[in-house]
């Protein structure tokens, strides 16, 4: 979906396909047929943007077989789909029964992460629509916080500089300008936008910026205006933003609230949980740790890294951080010029929701994704952007 900003530039809205498990090229083609095109038809649009997630094996197949890449581009066009952004954070196994900490491997100190992201960039250069010259890729925020010493930090910095050089060369070869954004996430070396400033300043290359995920922003209790103003002052580019909402519990000390939260404590994904105290941010690596014992103070509200559907906040006594998303979006694209032109709805946890909230079959999932995109579209048009055909 495309929108015209009042300054005349085009803002792209997509939804991320990491909600649909696929590890191979054939699996990606099945995603387009079974999910992406039906979402487009459900919205009644001739064109739909998708933020494609390509696992290691799928990316390798596409970058080593030009005919496969041409075939994917043809299939996208045939189904009324377009790609301007990739989700390069998960490396493989994102649809596994238990993901948890594995999603942070390989990190940026491992050569495999550089190789994979380079492959993604080469694929994206071949998938961009003919009238689009700029693409974006979101990636791991350096590493999970444990075991990342000064030596590994320097290795990661050099890897990102090498990536920037490769992106420069790719633009010379293809005419496509690609940028990669570190995606701050609770528990990682770069947990907040503030944490991103020092390493990105050390890299000092406009190919490498930040991806602002509004669920992560809210989970870490960051104020969107303060965060984005700090990035602007530091000269750091917002490569893309993922539109997502976290789980919010206003009164976590109440038994009924804890019981409601327990329904979201599930075995597949890590749900880092945070609370903002007088002495600073406190947190646990997972929701279950917060619920059992006294690991997390409960005198003030909790937020958990659980991407809940944008259009359907959990029932009371819980809610979502959709207001944080709205504030961030206003700052991102509501001003005289957009801070980013790539937006991606990223609710990958549909099948991890409590059983009564999960979609029953493909049709209900399609309806849910379409409803999220409709909400995002309405937010954009309310900010003065005009939806394009």
mmCIF file of C-alpha atoms in Angstrom:
data_model
loop_
_atom_site.group_PDB
_atom_site.id
_atom_site.type_symbol
_atom_site.label_atom_id
_atom_site.label_comp_id
_atom_site.label_asym_id
_atom_site.label_seq_id
_atom_site.Cartn_x
_atom_site.Cartn_y
_atom_site.Cartn_z
ATOM 1 C CA UNK A 1 0.000 0.000 0.000
ATOM 2 C CA UNK A 2 1.322 3.396 -0.964
ATOM 3 C CA UNK A 3 0.541 6.818 0.427
ATOM 4 C CA UNK A 4 1.389 10.303 -0.723
ATOM 5 C CA UNK A 5 2.820 12.454 2.036
ATOM 6 C CA UNK A 6 1.914 16.167 1.958
ATOM 7 C CA UNK A 7 5.536 16.899 0.981
ATOM 8 C CA UNK A 8 5.024 14.843 -2.198
ATOM 9 C CA UNK A 9 7.059 11.793 -1.192
ATOM 10 C CA UNK A 10 5.706 8.239 -1.171
ATOM 11 C CA UNK A 11 5.296 6.333 2.107
ATOM 12 C CA UNK A 12 5.030 2.546 1.836
ATOM 13 C CA UNK A 13 2.948 0.372 4.179
ATOM 14 C CA UNK A 14 3.425 -3.400 4.257
ATOM 15 C CA UNK A 15 2.750 -6.336 6.522
ATOM 16 C CA UNK A 16 5.521 -8.684 7.562
ATOM 17 C CA UNK A 17 5.373 -12.282 6.369
ATOM 18 C CA UNK A 18 7.250 -13.715 9.370
ATOM 19 C CA UNK A 19 3.774 -14.556 10.680
ATOM 20 C CA UNK A 20 3.708 -17.333 8.045
ATOM 21 C CA UNK A 21 6.323 -20.051 8.690
ATOM 22 C CA UNK A 22 8.461 -20.797 5.630
ATOM 23 C CA UNK A 23 12.092 -21.866 5.436
ATOM 24 C CA UNK A 24 12.422 -22.592 1.711
ATOM 25 C CA UNK A 25 11.837 -20.855 -1.603
ATOM 26 C CA UNK A 26 8.823 -23.094 -2.270
ATOM 27 C CA UNK A 27 7.469 -22.133 1.144
ATOM 28 C CA UNK A 28 7.736 -18.456 0.262
ATOM 29 C CA UNK A 29 5.782 -19.031 -2.956
ATOM 30 C CA UNK A 30 3.112 -20.810 -0.926
ATOM 31 C CA UNK A 31 2.902 -17.806 1.428
ATOM 32 C CA UNK A 32 2.161 -15.521 -1.491
ATOM 33 C CA UNK A 33 -0.581 -17.829 -2.754
ATOM 34 C CA UNK A 34 -2.195 -18.827 0.530
ATOM 35 C CA UNK A 35 -1.910 -15.633 2.571
ATOM 36 C CA UNK A 36 -0.560 -12.514 0.888
ATOM 37 C CA UNK A 37 -2.766 -12.429 -2.188
ATOM 38 C CA UNK A 38 -5.893 -13.267 -0.131
ATOM 39 C CA UNK A 39 -5.096 -10.331 2.193
ATOM 40 C CA UNK A 40 -4.827 -8.045 -0.834
ATOM 41 C CA UNK A 41 -8.153 -9.288 -2.155
ATOM 42 C CA UNK A 42 -9.755 -8.931 1.261
ATOM 43 C CA UNK A 43 -8.692 -5.265 1.288
ATOM 44 C CA UNK A 44 -9.991 -4.739 -2.233
ATOM 45 C CA UNK A 45 -6.648 -3.347 -3.395
ATOM 46 C CA UNK A 46 -4.871 -3.827 -6.710
ATOM 47 C CA UNK A 47 -1.507 -3.698 -4.947
ATOM 48 C CA UNK A 48 -0.318 -4.762 -1.496
ATOM 49 C CA UNK A 49 3.075 -4.249 0.080
ATOM 50 C CA UNK A 50 4.613 -7.140 1.988
ATOM 51 C CA UNK A 51 7.639 -7.038 4.267
ATOM 52 C CA UNK A 52 9.169 -10.300 3.172
ATOM 53 C CA UNK A 53 10.943 -12.562 5.664
ATOM 54 C CA UNK A 54 13.419 -14.883 3.986
ATOM 55 C CA UNK A 55 15.019 -17.595 6.094
ATOM 56 C CA UNK A 56 18.636 -18.578 5.434
ATOM 57 C CA UNK A 57 17.846 -21.387 2.987
ATOM 58 C CA UNK A 58 15.308 -19.350 1.022
ATOM 59 C CA UNK A 59 17.657 -16.379 0.739
ATOM 60 C CA UNK A 60 20.518 -18.649 -0.356
ATOM 61 C CA UNK A 61 18.362 -20.253 -3.059
ATOM 62 C CA UNK A 62 17.362 -16.864 -4.434
ATOM 63 C CA UNK A 63 20.819 -15.314 -4.430
ATOM 64 C CA UNK A 64 22.471 -18.323 -6.093
ATOM 65 C CA UNK A 65 19.809 -18.969 -8.736
ATOM 66 C CA UNK A 66 18.933 -15.958 -10.910
ATOM 67 C CA UNK A 67 16.011 -17.832 -12.430
ATOM 68 C CA UNK A 68 14.501 -18.355 -8.968
ATOM 69 C CA UNK A 69 14.806 -14.647 -8.210
ATOM 70 C CA UNK A 70 13.182 -13.760 -11.521
ATOM 71 C CA UNK A 71 10.471 -16.283 -10.765
ATOM 72 C CA UNK A 72 9.748 -14.713 -7.393
ATOM 73 C CA UNK A 73 9.588 -11.242 -8.917
ATOM 74 C CA UNK A 74 7.163 -12.541 -11.563
ATOM 75 C CA UNK A 75 5.033 -14.228 -8.916
ATOM 76 C CA UNK A 76 4.866 -11.022 -6.857
ATOM 77 C CA UNK A 77 3.748 -9.045 -9.898
ATOM 78 C CA UNK A 78 1.199 -11.678 -10.876
ATOM 79 C CA UNK A 79 -0.387 -11.647 -7.442
ATOM 80 C CA UNK A 80 -0.467 -7.854 -7.068
ATOM 81 C CA UNK A 81 2.248 -7.761 -4.414
ATOM 82 C CA UNK A 82 5.317 -5.575 -4.019
ATOM 83 C CA UNK A 83 8.380 -5.634 -1.769
ATOM 84 C CA UNK A 84 10.396 -2.599 -0.647
ATOM 85 C CA UNK A 85 11.493 -3.944 2.741
ATOM 86 C CA UNK A 86 12.738 -7.215 4.218
ATOM 87 C CA UNK A 87 12.739 -8.453 7.798
ATOM 88 C CA UNK A 88 16.288 -9.709 8.243
ATOM 89 C CA UNK A 89 16.146 -10.285 12.020
ATOM 90 C CA UNK A 90 15.219 -14.005 12.288
ATOM 91 C CA UNK A 91 17.816 -16.182 10.567
ATOM 92 C CA UNK A 92 15.975 -19.491 10.498
ATOM 93 C CA UNK A 93 13.492 -21.581 12.459
ATOM 94 C CA UNK A 94 11.138 -18.719 13.293
ATOM 95 C CA UNK A 95 8.159 -21.038 12.898
ATOM 96 C CA UNK A 96 9.607 -23.672 15.222
ATOM 97 C CA UNK A 97 7.722 -24.860 18.291
ATOM 98 C CA UNK A 98 10.315 -23.158 20.505
ATOM 99 C CA UNK A 99 12.193 -20.089 19.280
ATOM 100 C CA UNK A 100 13.034 -18.140 22.462
ATOM 101 C CA UNK A 101 16.748 -17.146 22.600
ATOM 102 C CA UNK A 102 17.596 -18.843 19.292
ATOM 103 C CA UNK A 103 16.258 -15.871 17.336
ATOM 104 C CA UNK A 104 19.355 -13.883 18.373
ATOM 105 C CA UNK A 105 21.773 -16.241 16.637
ATOM 106 C CA UNK A 106 23.885 -15.733 14.633
ATOM 107 C CA UNK A 107 24.682 -12.265 15.933
ATOM 108 C CA UNK A 108 26.726 -9.556 14.240
ATOM 109 C CA UNK A 109 30.009 -10.953 15.577
ATOM 110 C CA UNK A 110 29.354 -14.146 13.577
ATOM 111 C CA UNK A 111 30.298 -14.007 9.853
ATOM 112 C CA UNK A 112 27.083 -15.873 9.027
ATOM 113 C CA UNK A 113 25.036 -12.780 9.926
ATOM 114 C CA UNK A 114 26.996 -10.604 7.479
ATOM 115 C CA UNK A 115 26.739 -13.232 4.746
ATOM 116 C CA UNK A 116 22.992 -13.606 5.241
ATOM 117 C CA UNK A 117 22.299 -9.869 5.272
ATOM 118 C CA UNK A 118 24.424 -9.394 2.155
ATOM 119 C CA UNK A 119 22.352 -12.081 0.450
ATOM 120 C CA UNK A 120 19.142 -10.357 1.524
ATOM 121 C CA UNK A 121 20.366 -7.071 0.081
ATOM 122 C CA UNK A 122 21.158 -8.665 -3.259
ATOM 123 C CA UNK A 123 17.721 -10.291 -3.334
ATOM 124 C CA UNK A 124 15.946 -7.060 -2.408
ATOM 125 C CA UNK A 125 17.743 -5.170 -5.177
ATOM 126 C CA UNK A 126 16.167 -7.622 -7.606
ATOM 127 C CA UNK A 127 12.680 -7.444 -6.071
ATOM 128 C CA UNK A 128 12.133 -3.685 -5.802
ATOM 129 C CA UNK A 129 9.370 -2.413 -8.108
ATOM 130 C CA UNK A 130 10.571 -0.713 -11.268
ATOM 131 C CA UNK A 131 9.550 2.732 -9.999
ATOM 132 C CA UNK A 132 11.212 2.332 -6.574
ATOM 133 C CA UNK A 133 14.928 2.873 -5.990
ATOM 134 C CA UNK A 134 15.135 2.655 -2.177
ATOM 135 C CA UNK A 135 14.855 -0.497 -0.082
ATOM 136 C CA UNK A 136 15.248 -1.314 3.608
ATOM 137 C CA UNK A 137 16.192 -4.293 5.760
ATOM 138 C CA UNK A 138 15.718 -4.601 9.528
ATOM 139 C CA UNK A 139 18.217 -6.656 11.489
ATOM 140 C CA UNK A 140 19.319 -7.932 14.882
ATOM 141 C CA UNK A 141 20.430 -5.130 17.283
ATOM 142 C CA UNK A 142 24.029 -6.428 17.361
ATOM 143 C CA UNK A 143 23.516 -9.318 19.813
ATOM 144 C CA UNK A 144 21.774 -10.631 22.885
ATOM 145 C CA UNK A 145 23.333 -8.889 25.909
ATOM 146 C CA UNK A 146 25.125 -11.899 27.456
ATOM 147 C CA UNK A 147 28.522 -13.009 26.178
ATOM 148 C CA UNK A 148 29.006 -9.897 24.044
ATOM 149 C CA UNK A 149 32.381 -8.539 25.116
ATOM 150 C CA UNK A 150 34.511 -5.712 23.710
ATOM 151 C CA UNK A 151 36.178 -7.986 21.168
ATOM 152 C CA UNK A 152 32.870 -9.198 19.785
ATOM 153 C CA UNK A 153 31.567 -5.620 19.737
ATOM 154 C CA UNK A 154 34.501 -4.558 17.565
ATOM 155 C CA UNK A 155 33.984 -7.550 15.275
ATOM 156 C CA UNK A 156 30.340 -6.561 14.888
ATOM 157 C CA UNK A 157 31.277 -2.971 14.096
ATOM 158 C CA UNK A 158 33.637 -4.077 11.347
ATOM 159 C CA UNK A 159 30.989 -6.429 9.950
ATOM 160 C CA UNK A 160 28.479 -3.587 9.660
ATOM 161 C CA UNK A 161 31.072 -1.362 8.000
ATOM 162 C CA UNK A 162 31.764 -4.151 5.515
ATOM 163 C CA UNK A 163 28.041 -4.423 4.891
ATOM 164 C CA UNK A 164 27.830 -0.675 4.248
ATOM 165 C CA UNK A 165 30.630 -0.948 1.675
ATOM 166 C CA UNK A 166 28.809 -3.813 -0.021
ATOM 167 C CA UNK A 167 25.610 -1.767 -0.149
ATOM 168 C CA UNK A 168 27.536 1.092 -1.750
ATOM 169 C CA UNK A 169 28.856 -1.296 -4.385
ATOM 170 C CA UNK A 170 25.396 -2.763 -4.914
ATOM 171 C CA UNK A 171 23.974 0.669 -5.663
ATOM 172 C CA UNK A 172 26.727 1.317 -8.196
ATOM 173 C CA UNK A 173 25.868 -1.987 -9.870
ATOM 174 C CA UNK A 174 22.049 -1.855 -9.741
ATOM 175 C CA UNK A 175 21.035 1.750 -9.114
ATOM 176 C CA UNK A 176 19.140 0.577 -6.007
ATOM 177 C CA UNK A 177 19.880 2.317 -2.701
ATOM 178 C CA UNK A 178 19.500 -0.059 0.237
ATOM 179 C CA UNK A 179 19.765 0.650 3.963
ATOM 180 C CA UNK A 180 19.857 -1.629 6.995
ATOM 181 C CA UNK A 181 18.371 -0.723 10.367
ATOM 182 C CA UNK A 182 19.326 -2.161 13.749
ATOM 183 C CA UNK A 183 16.081 -3.007 15.546
ATOM 184 C CA UNK A 184 16.354 -2.243 19.286
ATOM 185 C CA UNK A 185 14.797 -5.010 21.381
ATOM 186 C CA UNK A 186 14.570 -5.583 25.149
ATOM 187 C CA UNK A 187 17.363 -7.789 26.438
ATOM 188 C CA UNK A 188 19.728 -7.070 23.557
ATOM 189 C CA UNK A 189 22.935 -5.031 23.506
ATOM 190 C CA UNK A 190 20.877 -2.342 21.800
ATOM 191 C CA UNK A 191 17.715 -2.459 23.904
ATOM 192 C CA UNK A 192 16.512 1.110 23.314
ATOM 193 C CA UNK A 193 16.901 3.833 20.727
ATOM 194 C CA UNK A 194 19.248 5.533 23.172
ATOM 195 C CA UNK A 195 21.439 2.424 23.231
ATOM 196 C CA UNK A 196 21.670 2.593 19.435
ATOM 197 C CA UNK A 197 23.217 6.044 19.255
ATOM 198 C CA UNK A 198 26.764 5.152 20.375
ATOM 199 C CA UNK A 199 27.310 2.100 18.106
ATOM 200 C CA UNK A 200 25.672 3.774 15.116
ATOM 201 C CA UNK A 201 27.741 6.907 15.646
ATOM 202 C CA UNK A 202 30.842 4.704 15.784
ATOM 203 C CA UNK A 203 29.875 3.152 12.443
ATOM 204 C CA UNK A 204 29.082 6.610 11.021
ATOM 205 C CA UNK A 205 27.681 5.428 7.701
ATOM 206 C CA UNK A 206 24.290 6.460 6.339
ATOM 207 C CA UNK A 207 23.677 2.947 5.006
ATOM 208 C CA UNK A 208 23.315 1.710 8.597
ATOM 209 C CA UNK A 209 20.539 3.245 10.691
ATOM 210 C CA UNK A 210 17.732 2.150 12.970
ATOM 211 C CA UNK A 211 14.431 0.296 12.693
ATOM 212 C CA UNK A 212 11.940 1.598 15.242
ATOM 213 C CA UNK A 213 9.631 -1.180 16.427
ATOM 214 C CA UNK A 214 6.808 0.468 18.370
ATOM 215 C CA UNK A 215 6.155 -2.635 20.517
ATOM 216 C CA UNK A 216 9.786 -2.674 21.627
ATOM 217 C CA UNK A 217 9.723 1.091 22.136
ATOM 218 C CA UNK A 218 6.692 0.761 24.415
ATOM 219 C CA UNK A 219 7.983 -2.298 26.278
ATOM 220 C CA UNK A 220 11.075 -0.304 27.284
ATOM 221 C CA UNK A 221 8.862 2.638 28.327
ATOM 222 C CA UNK A 222 10.506 4.978 25.833
ATOM 223 C CA UNK A 223 8.719 8.221 25.019
ATOM 224 C CA UNK A 224 8.406 8.321 21.209
ATOM 225 C CA UNK A 225 9.037 12.050 20.913
ATOM 226 C CA UNK A 226 12.130 11.936 23.111
ATOM 227 C CA UNK A 227 13.482 8.861 21.322
ATOM 228 C CA UNK A 228 12.970 10.188 17.812
ATOM 229 C CA UNK A 229 14.255 13.661 18.680
ATOM 230 C CA UNK A 230 17.449 12.092 20.046
ATOM 231 C CA UNK A 231 17.951 10.088 16.850
ATOM 232 C CA UNK A 232 17.406 13.208 14.745
ATOM 233 C CA UNK A 233 19.935 15.209 16.754
ATOM 234 C CA UNK A 234 22.455 12.381 16.398
ATOM 235 C CA UNK A 235 21.945 12.286 12.636
ATOM 236 C CA UNK A 236 20.765 8.669 12.676
ATOM 237 C CA UNK A 237 18.437 7.593 9.882
ATOM 238 C CA UNK A 238 15.181 5.815 10.697
ATOM 239 C CA UNK A 239 15.458 3.179 7.981
ATOM 240 C CA UNK A 240 11.995 1.747 8.683
ATOM 241 C CA UNK A 241 9.435 1.403 11.440
ATOM 242 C CA UNK A 242 7.567 -1.707 12.470
ATOM 243 C CA UNK A 243 4.060 -0.888 13.643
ATOM 244 C CA UNK A 244 3.295 -3.166 16.576
ATOM 245 C CA UNK A 245 1.724 -3.057 20.034
ATOM 246 C CA UNK A 246 2.864 -4.603 23.303
ATOM 247 C CA UNK A 247 0.844 -6.205 26.087
ATOM 248 C CA UNK A 248 0.061 -3.735 28.909
ATOM 249 C CA UNK A 249 -1.046 -4.554 32.470
ATOM 250 C CA UNK A 250 -1.893 -1.500 34.561
ATOM 251 C CA UNK A 251 -2.213 -3.269 37.929
ATOM 252 C CA UNK A 252 0.050 -6.356 37.899
ATOM 253 C CA UNK A 253 -0.254 -6.861 41.664
ATOM 254 C CA UNK A 254 -3.901 -7.938 41.319
ATOM 255 C CA UNK A 255 -4.538 -11.701 41.113
ATOM 256 C CA UNK A 256 -7.024 -11.259 38.241
ATOM 257 C CA UNK A 257 -4.430 -9.361 36.222
ATOM 258 C CA UNK A 258 -1.783 -12.005 36.829
ATOM 259 C CA UNK A 259 -4.210 -14.697 35.780
ATOM 260 C CA UNK A 260 -4.931 -12.796 32.556
ATOM 261 C CA UNK A 261 -1.218 -12.327 31.887
ATOM 262 C CA UNK A 262 -0.547 -16.028 32.479
ATOM 263 C CA UNK A 263 -2.656 -16.843 29.423
ATOM 264 C CA UNK A 264 -0.021 -15.053 27.294
ATOM 265 C CA UNK A 265 2.921 -16.962 28.818
ATOM 266 C CA UNK A 266 3.568 -19.432 26.021
ATOM 267 C CA UNK A 267 6.514 -21.627 24.996
ATOM 268 C CA UNK A 268 7.405 -20.387 21.510
ATOM 269 C CA UNK A 269 8.648 -16.808 21.748
ATOM 270 C CA UNK A 270 10.509 -14.790 24.354
ATOM 271 C CA UNK A 271 8.264 -12.173 26.011
ATOM 272 C CA UNK A 272 10.611 -9.805 27.817
ATOM 273 C CA UNK A 273 8.696 -7.956 30.543
ATOM 274 C CA UNK A 274 9.489 -4.516 31.934
ATOM 275 C CA UNK A 275 8.283 -2.074 34.571
ATOM 276 C CA UNK A 276 9.359 1.526 35.117
ATOM 277 C CA UNK A 277 10.273 2.153 38.759
ATOM 278 C CA UNK A 278 11.556 5.166 40.668
ATOM 279 C CA UNK A 279 15.049 3.653 40.456
ATOM 280 C CA UNK A 280 14.836 2.944 36.736
ATOM 281 C CA UNK A 281 13.695 0.237 34.355
ATOM 282 C CA UNK A 282 13.446 -3.293 35.772
ATOM 283 C CA UNK A 283 12.814 -6.393 33.748
ATOM 284 C CA UNK A 284 12.836 -10.133 33.192
ATOM 285 C CA UNK A 285 13.752 -12.093 30.081
ATOM 286 C CA UNK A 286 10.344 -13.742 29.867
ATOM 287 C CA UNK A 287 6.796 -13.239 31.092
ATOM 288 C CA UNK A 288 6.802 -16.443 33.124
ATOM 289 C CA UNK A 289 9.764 -15.200 35.183
ATOM 290 C CA UNK A 290 7.849 -12.043 36.044
ATOM 291 C CA UNK A 291 4.712 -13.924 37.040
ATOM 292 C CA UNK A 292 6.391 -16.401 39.357
ATOM 293 C CA UNK A 293 7.940 -15.033 42.522
ATOM 294 C CA UNK A 294 9.086 -11.484 43.083
ATOM 295 C CA UNK A 295 11.545 -11.095 40.198
ATOM 296 C CA UNK A 296 9.737 -7.977 38.980
ATOM 297 C CA UNK A 297 8.271 -5.217 41.186
ATOM 298 C CA UNK A 298 4.515 -4.917 40.713
ATOM 299 C CA UNK A 299 3.743 -1.508 42.221
ATOM 300 C CA UNK A 300 3.444 0.035 38.752
ATOM 301 C CA UNK A 301 2.338 -1.191 35.340
ATOM 302 C CA UNK A 302 4.031 -3.971 33.379
ATOM 303 C CA UNK A 303 4.580 -4.221 29.659
ATOM 304 C CA UNK A 304 5.459 -7.459 27.896
ATOM 305 C CA UNK A 305 7.074 -7.966 24.496
ATOM 306 C CA UNK A 306 4.101 -9.740 22.992
ATOM 307 C CA UNK A 307 2.974 -8.369 19.624
ATOM 308 C CA UNK A 308 -0.802 -8.204 20.047
ATOM 309 C CA UNK A 309 -3.111 -7.496 17.082
ATOM 310 C CA UNK A 310 -3.316 -3.773 16.440
ATOM 311 C CA UNK A 311 -7.069 -3.682 15.948
ATOM 312 C CA UNK A 312 -8.017 -5.958 18.852
ATOM 313 C CA UNK A 313 -6.616 -5.072 22.272
ATOM 314 C CA UNK A 314 -6.802 -7.850 24.864
ATOM 315 C CA UNK A 315 -9.885 -7.918 27.044
ATOM 316 C CA UNK A 316 -9.854 -6.189 30.423
ATOM 317 C CA UNK A 317 -8.017 -6.179 32.752
ATOM 318 C CA UNK A 318 -5.279 -6.074 30.078
ATOM 319 C CA UNK A 319 -4.827 -3.731 27.160
ATOM 320 C CA UNK A 320 -2.210 -2.858 24.524
ATOM 321 C CA UNK A 321 0.236 -0.049 23.881
ATOM 322 C CA UNK A 322 -1.543 1.109 20.722
ATOM 323 C CA UNK A 323 -1.433 4.728 22.028
ATOM 324 C CA UNK A 324 2.380 4.561 21.904
ATOM 325 C CA UNK A 325 2.191 3.389 18.297
ATOM 326 C CA UNK A 326 -0.110 6.293 17.414
ATOM 327 C CA UNK A 327 2.202 8.822 19.050
ATOM 328 C CA UNK A 328 5.249 7.373 17.312
ATOM 329 C CA UNK A 329 3.491 7.304 13.937
ATOM 330 C CA UNK A 330 2.478 10.937 14.318
ATOM 331 C CA UNK A 331 6.111 11.857 14.883
ATOM 332 C CA UNK A 332 7.374 9.563 12.114
ATOM 333 C CA UNK A 333 5.142 10.706 9.270
ATOM 334 C CA UNK A 334 2.903 13.475 10.641
ATOM 335 C CA UNK A 335 5.414 16.306 10.300
ATOM 336 C CA UNK A 336 6.359 18.420 7.282
ATOM 337 C CA UNK A 337 8.611 15.587 6.051
ATOM 338 C CA UNK A 338 8.502 11.875 6.984
ATOM 339 C CA UNK A 339 11.317 10.551 9.160
ATOM 340 C CA UNK A 340 10.929 7.231 7.358
ATOM 341 C CA UNK A 341 9.090 6.121 4.245
ATOM 342 C CA UNK A 342 8.893 2.412 5.074
ATOM 343 C CA UNK A 343 6.262 1.165 7.547
ATOM 344 C CA UNK A 344 5.588 -2.489 8.310
ATOM 345 C CA UNK A 345 2.831 -4.034 10.421
ATOM 346 C CA UNK A 346 4.534 -6.856 12.310
ATOM 347 C CA UNK A 347 2.227 -9.034 14.372
ATOM 348 C CA UNK A 348 3.892 -12.449 14.139
ATOM 349 C CA UNK A 349 2.276 -13.889 17.273
ATOM 350 C CA UNK A 350 -1.206 -14.759 15.988
ATOM 351 C CA UNK A 351 -0.759 -18.469 16.665
ATOM 352 C CA UNK A 352 0.882 -17.762 20.051
ATOM 353 C CA UNK A 353 -2.160 -15.902 21.373
ATOM 354 C CA UNK A 354 -4.301 -17.587 24.043
ATOM 355 C CA UNK A 355 -6.269 -20.360 22.290
ATOM 356 C CA UNK A 356 -9.594 -18.520 22.296
ATOM 357 C CA UNK A 357 -8.005 -15.535 20.498
ATOM 358 C CA UNK A 358 -6.147 -17.448 17.788
ATOM 359 C CA UNK A 359 -7.483 -17.415 14.236
ATOM 360 C CA UNK A 360 -9.157 -20.661 13.253
ATOM 361 C CA UNK A 361 -7.869 -21.319 9.777
ATOM 362 C CA UNK A 362 -6.450 -19.211 6.970
ATOM 363 C CA UNK A 363 -9.564 -17.148 6.360
ATOM 364 C CA UNK A 364 -9.642 -15.788 9.911
ATOM 365 C CA UNK A 365 -5.927 -14.982 9.773
ATOM 366 C CA UNK A 366 -6.441 -13.141 6.494
ATOM 367 C CA UNK A 367 -9.303 -11.191 8.072
ATOM 368 C CA UNK A 368 -7.134 -10.273 11.067
ATOM 369 C CA UNK A 369 -4.174 -9.079 9.002
ATOM 370 C CA UNK A 370 -6.493 -7.083 6.754
ATOM 371 C CA UNK A 371 -8.075 -5.461 9.825
ATOM 372 C CA UNK A 372 -4.634 -4.449 11.130
ATOM 373 C CA UNK A 373 -3.700 -2.915 7.784
ATOM 374 C CA UNK A 374 -7.035 -1.085 7.663
ATOM 375 C CA UNK A 375 -6.338 0.429 11.078
ATOM 376 C CA UNK A 376 -2.845 1.484 9.974
ATOM 377 C CA UNK A 377 -4.246 2.960 6.764
ATOM 378 C CA UNK A 378 -6.803 4.980 8.710
ATOM 379 C CA UNK A 379 -4.105 6.310 11.039
ATOM 380 C CA UNK A 380 -2.065 7.441 8.048
ATOM 381 C CA UNK A 381 -4.941 9.153 6.280
ATOM 382 C CA UNK A 382 -5.907 10.872 9.542
ATOM 383 C CA UNK A 383 -2.392 12.336 9.533
ATOM 384 C CA UNK A 384 -2.970 13.836 6.112
ATOM 385 C CA UNK A 385 -1.442 11.165 3.875
ATOM 386 C CA UNK A 386 -3.385 10.195 0.769
ATOM 387 C CA UNK A 387 -3.776 6.546 -0.155
ATOM 388 C CA UNK A 388 -2.621 5.833 -3.684
ATOM 389 C CA UNK A 389 -4.132 3.241 -6.048
#
